[in-house]
PDB file of C-alpha atoms in Angstrom:
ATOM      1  CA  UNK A   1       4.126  15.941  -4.586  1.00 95.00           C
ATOM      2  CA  UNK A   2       2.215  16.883  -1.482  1.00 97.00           C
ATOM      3  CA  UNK A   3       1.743  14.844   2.185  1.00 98.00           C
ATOM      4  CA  UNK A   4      -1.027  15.621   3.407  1.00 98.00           C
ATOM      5  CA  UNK A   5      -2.384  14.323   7.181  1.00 98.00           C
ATOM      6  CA  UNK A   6      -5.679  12.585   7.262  1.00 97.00           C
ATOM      7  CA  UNK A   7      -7.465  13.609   9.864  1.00 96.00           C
ATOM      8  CA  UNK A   8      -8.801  11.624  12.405  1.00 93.00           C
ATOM      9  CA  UNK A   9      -6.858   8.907  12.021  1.00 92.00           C
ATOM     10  CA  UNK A  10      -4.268   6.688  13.575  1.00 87.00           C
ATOM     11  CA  UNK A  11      -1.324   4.265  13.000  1.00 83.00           C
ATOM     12  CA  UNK A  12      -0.859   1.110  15.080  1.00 82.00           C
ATOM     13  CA  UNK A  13       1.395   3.291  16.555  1.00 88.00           C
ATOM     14  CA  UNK A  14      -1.143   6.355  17.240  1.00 87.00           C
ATOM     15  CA  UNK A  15       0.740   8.236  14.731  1.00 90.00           C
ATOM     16  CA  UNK A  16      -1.900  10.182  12.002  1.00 93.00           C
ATOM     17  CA  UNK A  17      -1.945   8.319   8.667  1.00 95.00           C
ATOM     18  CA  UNK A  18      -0.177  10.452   5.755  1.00 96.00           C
ATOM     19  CA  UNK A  19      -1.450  10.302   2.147  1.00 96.00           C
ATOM     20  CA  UNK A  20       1.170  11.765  -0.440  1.00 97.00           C
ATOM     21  CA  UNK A  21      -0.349  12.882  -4.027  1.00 97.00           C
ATOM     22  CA  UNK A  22      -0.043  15.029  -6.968  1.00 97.00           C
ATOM     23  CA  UNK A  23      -3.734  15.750  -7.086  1.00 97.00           C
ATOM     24  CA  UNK A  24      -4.261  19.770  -5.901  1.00 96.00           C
ATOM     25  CA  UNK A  25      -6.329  21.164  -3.021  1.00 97.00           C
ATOM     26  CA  UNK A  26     -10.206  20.504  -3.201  1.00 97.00           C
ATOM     27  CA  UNK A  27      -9.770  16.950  -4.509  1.00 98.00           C
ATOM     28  CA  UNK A  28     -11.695  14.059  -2.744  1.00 98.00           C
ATOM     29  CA  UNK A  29     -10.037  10.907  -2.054  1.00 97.00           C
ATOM     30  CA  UNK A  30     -10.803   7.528  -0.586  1.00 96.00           C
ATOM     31  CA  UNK A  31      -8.252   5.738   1.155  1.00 94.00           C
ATOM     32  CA  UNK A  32      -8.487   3.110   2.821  1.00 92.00           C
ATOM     33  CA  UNK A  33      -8.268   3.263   7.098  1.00 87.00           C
ATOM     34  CA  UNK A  34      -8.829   0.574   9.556  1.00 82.00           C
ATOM     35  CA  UNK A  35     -10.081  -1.988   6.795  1.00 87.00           C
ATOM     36  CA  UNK A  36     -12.513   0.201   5.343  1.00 89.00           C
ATOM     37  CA  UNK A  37     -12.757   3.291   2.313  1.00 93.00           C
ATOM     38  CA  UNK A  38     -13.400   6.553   4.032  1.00 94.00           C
ATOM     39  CA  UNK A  39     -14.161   9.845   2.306  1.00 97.00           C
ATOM     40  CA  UNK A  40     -11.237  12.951   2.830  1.00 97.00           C
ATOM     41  CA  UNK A  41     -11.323  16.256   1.162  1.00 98.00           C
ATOM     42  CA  UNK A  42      -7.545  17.538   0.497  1.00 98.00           C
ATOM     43  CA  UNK A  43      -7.383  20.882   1.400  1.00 98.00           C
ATOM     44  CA  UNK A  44      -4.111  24.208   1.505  1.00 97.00           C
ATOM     45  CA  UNK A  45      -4.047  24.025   5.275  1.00 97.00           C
ATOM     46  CA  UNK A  46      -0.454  23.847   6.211  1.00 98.00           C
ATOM     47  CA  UNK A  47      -0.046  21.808   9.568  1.00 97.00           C
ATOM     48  CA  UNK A  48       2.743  22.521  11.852  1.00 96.00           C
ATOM     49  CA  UNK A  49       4.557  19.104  10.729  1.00 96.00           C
ATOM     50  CA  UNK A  50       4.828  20.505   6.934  1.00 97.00           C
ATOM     51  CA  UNK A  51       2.142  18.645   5.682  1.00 98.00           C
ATOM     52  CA  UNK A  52      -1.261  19.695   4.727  1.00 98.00           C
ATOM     53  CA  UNK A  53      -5.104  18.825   6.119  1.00 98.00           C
ATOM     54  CA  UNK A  54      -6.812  16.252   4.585  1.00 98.00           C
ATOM     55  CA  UNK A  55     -10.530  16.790   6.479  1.00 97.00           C
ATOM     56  CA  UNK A  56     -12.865  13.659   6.773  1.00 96.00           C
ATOM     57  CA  UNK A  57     -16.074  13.864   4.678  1.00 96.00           C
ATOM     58  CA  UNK A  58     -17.848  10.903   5.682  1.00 80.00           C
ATOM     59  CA  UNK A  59     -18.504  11.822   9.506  1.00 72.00           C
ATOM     60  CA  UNK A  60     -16.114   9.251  10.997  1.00 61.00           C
TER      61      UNK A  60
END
């Protein structure tokens, strides 16, 4: 299992929103933020909180 940190986006409390999977690097996914699906690409890019990048896709 890998968290990875979607970027881009925010908590209530301005924290990013984390996304934990089994699915490898390269995968798209489309959770949903703020009421609404948005498009991420999961990617190896360690971030300095142990988790890994998860860059937007859908130019939000």
């Amino acid at each position: 299992m890998r968290c990875f940190t979607l970027l881009r986006t925010g908590d209530a409390d301005g924290t990013p929103v984390r996304y934990e999977t089994t699915r490898p690097a390269g995968t798209r996914i489309t959770p949903w933020i703020d009421g609404r699906q948005r498009l991420y690409e999961l990617t190896d890019v360690p971030l300095e909180d142990g988790t890994y990048a998860a860059e937007p896709l859908d130019g939000s």
